[in-house]
């Protein structure tokens, strides 16, 4: 039986203003950054459901029991505000559940959480992702910085394995480059598995928190920090399967 995984985030809407002499008009486009990830795992032991960023304020679970229907939850490029500000709170000034606290409780009770990097992961662009000092950060193997944590490496940067682990099973030894990542610090109870080569910055880290597990990959799952060459690399699919295998090993 396939294990159920909820991927939250990894979508966005862009607006453009087109100026043609005296005249101008606006357009809007919607983008799904999870397409390659979902395709890579389509025939795996994991049944993925993608909850896009614009769906999450309403649709992300509001109870622990609803969260516990999932074997693993992945947060990718979605800021804390999207989970904190249910429309009933934002628009109607009504009390609603703190879904960051629910995620903490989900992991503490035996759930599995992965955070994947991006402009709205960890602390994020201009500090806007805002996971520092939250209940979600409390379960992670890393700590968020107090400022804009993006490290852009347009020249390319490479993973460096620091410790043998099941996450790297059957991964080809030569990794493609990355174009950036979120800088974080290790939590004392986390285990560092890989850094960005030439730095001490964590790229892959894991942690067992109470009855559950957490894992971070501090770069992207797709553009722009993860180039097409990485997505086409044979290790791309295997890496995510290995991460989910370790996270859900006890479920």
mmCIF file of N, CA, C and O in Angstrom, residues 1-7 37-38 41-51 69-74 241 244-245 248:
data_model
loop_
_atom_site.group_PDB
_atom_site.id
_atom_site.type_symbol
_atom_site.label_atom_id
_atom_site.label_comp_id
_atom_site.label_asym_id
_atom_site.label_seq_id
_atom_site.Cartn_x
_atom_site.Cartn_y
_atom_site.Cartn_z
ATOM 1 N N UNK A 1 0.839 -1.198 0.000
ATOM 2 C CA UNK A 1 0.000 0.000 0.000
ATOM 3 C C UNK A 1 0.877 1.253 0.000
ATOM 4 O O UNK A 1 1.858 1.330 0.751
ATOM 5 N N UNK A 2 0.541 2.213 -0.848
ATOM 6 C CA UNK A 2 1.301 3.450 -0.905
ATOM 7 C C UNK A 2 1.107 4.277 0.367
ATOM 8 O O UNK A 2 0.018 4.316 0.933
ATOM 9 N N UNK A 3 2.181 4.929 0.783
ATOM 10 C CA UNK A 3 2.086 5.863 1.898
ATOM 11 C C UNK A 3 1.630 7.228 1.375
ATOM 12 O O UNK A 3 1.967 7.622 0.267
ATOM 13 N N UNK A 4 0.868 7.932 2.198
ATOM 14 C CA UNK A 4 0.265 9.197 1.777
ATOM 15 C C UNK A 4 1.143 10.374 2.206
ATOM 16 O O UNK A 4 1.477 10.508 3.387
ATOM 17 N N UNK A 5 1.472 11.203 1.236
ATOM 18 C CA UNK A 5 2.338 12.359 1.479
ATOM 19 C C UNK A 5 1.622 13.621 1.001
ATOM 20 O O UNK A 5 1.118 13.669 -0.121
ATOM 21 N N UNK A 6 1.619 14.647 1.840
ATOM 22 C CA UNK A 6 1.033 15.940 1.492
ATOM 23 C C UNK A 6 2.152 16.933 1.221
ATOM 24 O O UNK A 6 2.942 17.250 2.114
ATOM 25 N N UNK A 7 2.236 17.400 -0.019
ATOM 26 C CA UNK A 7 3.188 18.445 -0.409
ATOM 27 C C UNK A 7 2.442 19.782 -0.408
ATOM 28 O O UNK A 7 1.454 19.942 -1.126
ATOM 29 N N UNK A 37 8.947 17.161 -9.576
ATOM 30 C CA UNK A 37 8.974 16.369 -8.345
ATOM 31 C C UNK A 37 7.843 15.347 -8.344
ATOM 32 O O UNK A 37 8.055 14.158 -8.059
ATOM 33 N N UNK A 38 6.649 15.791 -8.680
ATOM 34 C CA UNK A 38 5.492 14.894 -8.694
ATOM 35 C C UNK A 38 5.652 13.816 -9.764
ATOM 36 O O UNK A 38 5.319 12.645 -9.535
ATOM 37 N N UNK A 41 8.105 10.977 -8.709
ATOM 38 C CA UNK A 41 7.630 10.032 -7.705
ATOM 39 C C UNK A 41 6.301 9.379 -8.075
ATOM 40 O O UNK A 41 5.708 8.671 -7.261
ATOM 41 N N UNK A 42 5.855 9.580 -9.303
ATOM 42 C CA UNK A 42 4.524 9.120 -9.701
ATOM 43 C C UNK A 42 4.345 7.620 -9.569
ATOM 44 O O UNK A 42 3.262 7.144 -9.232
ATOM 45 N N UNK A 43 5.378 6.836 -9.843
ATOM 46 C CA UNK A 43 5.262 5.377 -9.781
ATOM 47 C C UNK A 43 6.003 4.793 -8.586
ATOM 48 O O UNK A 43 6.451 3.647 -8.615
ATOM 49 N N UNK A 44 6.124 5.589 -7.513
ATOM 50 C CA UNK A 44 6.850 5.153 -6.319
ATOM 51 C C UNK A 44 5.889 4.566 -5.289
ATOM 52 O O UNK A 44 4.699 4.388 -5.551
ATOM 53 N N UNK A 45 6.423 4.299 -4.117
ATOM 54 C CA UNK A 45 5.608 3.776 -3.014
ATOM 55 C C UNK A 45 4.856 4.885 -2.286
ATOM 56 O O UNK A 45 4.233 4.629 -1.255
ATOM 57 N N UNK A 46 4.900 6.101 -2.850
ATOM 58 C CA UNK A 46 4.296 7.240 -2.179
ATOM 59 C C UNK A 46 3.222 7.878 -3.049
ATOM 60 O O UNK A 46 3.455 8.168 -4.228
ATOM 61 N N UNK A 47 2.054 8.055 -2.463
ATOM 62 C CA UNK A 47 0.941 8.737 -3.135
ATOM 63 C C UNK A 47 0.963 10.194 -2.696
ATOM 64 O O UNK A 47 0.619 10.512 -1.552
ATOM 65 N N UNK A 48 1.373 11.066 -3.606
ATOM 66 C CA UNK A 48 1.515 12.480 -3.264
ATOM 67 C C UNK A 48 0.269 13.268 -3.631
ATOM 68 O O UNK A 48 -0.301 13.085 -4.711
ATOM 69 N N UNK A 49 -0.127 14.136 -2.718
ATOM 70 C CA UNK A 49 -1.171 15.122 -2.970
ATOM 71 C C UNK A 49 -0.530 16.494 -2.883
ATOM 72 O O UNK A 49 0.148 16.802 -1.903
ATOM 73 N N UNK A 50 -0.717 17.307 -3.936
ATOM 74 C CA UNK A 50 -0.130 18.649 -3.949
ATOM 75 C C UNK A 50 -1.187 19.672 -3.554
ATOM 76 O O UNK A 50 -2.167 19.868 -4.261
ATOM 77 N N UNK A 51 -0.971 20.317 -2.432
ATOM 78 C CA UNK A 51 -1.812 21.433 -2.005
ATOM 79 C C UNK A 51 -1.066 22.714 -2.337
ATOM 80 O O UNK A 51 -0.039 23.024 -1.732
ATOM 81 N N UNK A 69 -3.707 11.889 9.136
ATOM 82 C CA UNK A 69 -4.086 11.054 7.996
ATOM 83 C C UNK A 69 -2.929 10.914 7.007
ATOM 84 O O UNK A 69 -2.963 10.052 6.128
ATOM 85 N N UNK A 70 -1.900 11.751 7.169
ATOM 86 C CA UNK A 70 -0.760 11.752 6.257
ATOM 87 C C UNK A 70 0.443 11.080 6.903
ATOM 88 O O UNK A 70 0.765 11.333 8.066
ATOM 89 N N UNK A 71 1.140 10.252 6.118
ATOM 90 C CA UNK A 71 2.363 9.610 6.613
ATOM 91 C C UNK A 71 3.521 10.595 6.664
ATOM 92 O O UNK A 71 4.438 10.437 7.475
ATOM 93 N N UNK A 72 3.520 11.587 5.786
ATOM 94 C CA UNK A 72 4.550 12.629 5.793
ATOM 95 C C UNK A 72 3.966 13.902 5.211
ATOM 96 O O UNK A 72 3.068 13.860 4.363
ATOM 97 N N UNK A 73 4.491 15.036 5.676
ATOM 98 C CA UNK A 73 4.103 16.341 5.167
ATOM 99 C C UNK A 73 5.363 17.064 4.708
ATOM 100 O O UNK A 73 6.384 17.052 5.401
ATOM 101 N N UNK A 74 5.300 17.664 3.524
ATOM 102 C CA UNK A 74 6.415 18.418 2.966
ATOM 103 C C UNK A 74 5.989 19.874 2.839
ATOM 104 O O UNK A 74 4.963 20.172 2.218
ATOM 105 N N UNK A 241 12.982 9.686 -2.768
ATOM 106 C CA UNK A 241 12.480 8.408 -2.249
ATOM 107 C C UNK A 241 13.217 8.040 -0.973
ATOM 108 O O UNK A 241 12.603 7.615 0.026
ATOM 109 N N UNK A 244 11.973 10.158 1.953
ATOM 110 C CA UNK A 244 10.663 9.714 2.437
ATOM 111 C C UNK A 244 10.748 8.350 3.096
ATOM 112 O O UNK A 244 10.050 8.079 4.081
ATOM 113 N N UNK A 245 11.611 7.486 2.586
ATOM 114 C CA UNK A 245 11.809 6.173 3.216
ATOM 115 C C UNK A 245 12.288 6.343 4.651
ATOM 116 O O UNK A 245 11.790 5.668 5.571
ATOM 117 N N UNK A 248 9.519 7.960 6.984
ATOM 118 C CA UNK A 248 8.334 7.129 7.289
ATOM 119 C C UNK A 248 8.722 5.708 7.667
ATOM 120 O O UNK A 248 7.862 4.829 7.665
#
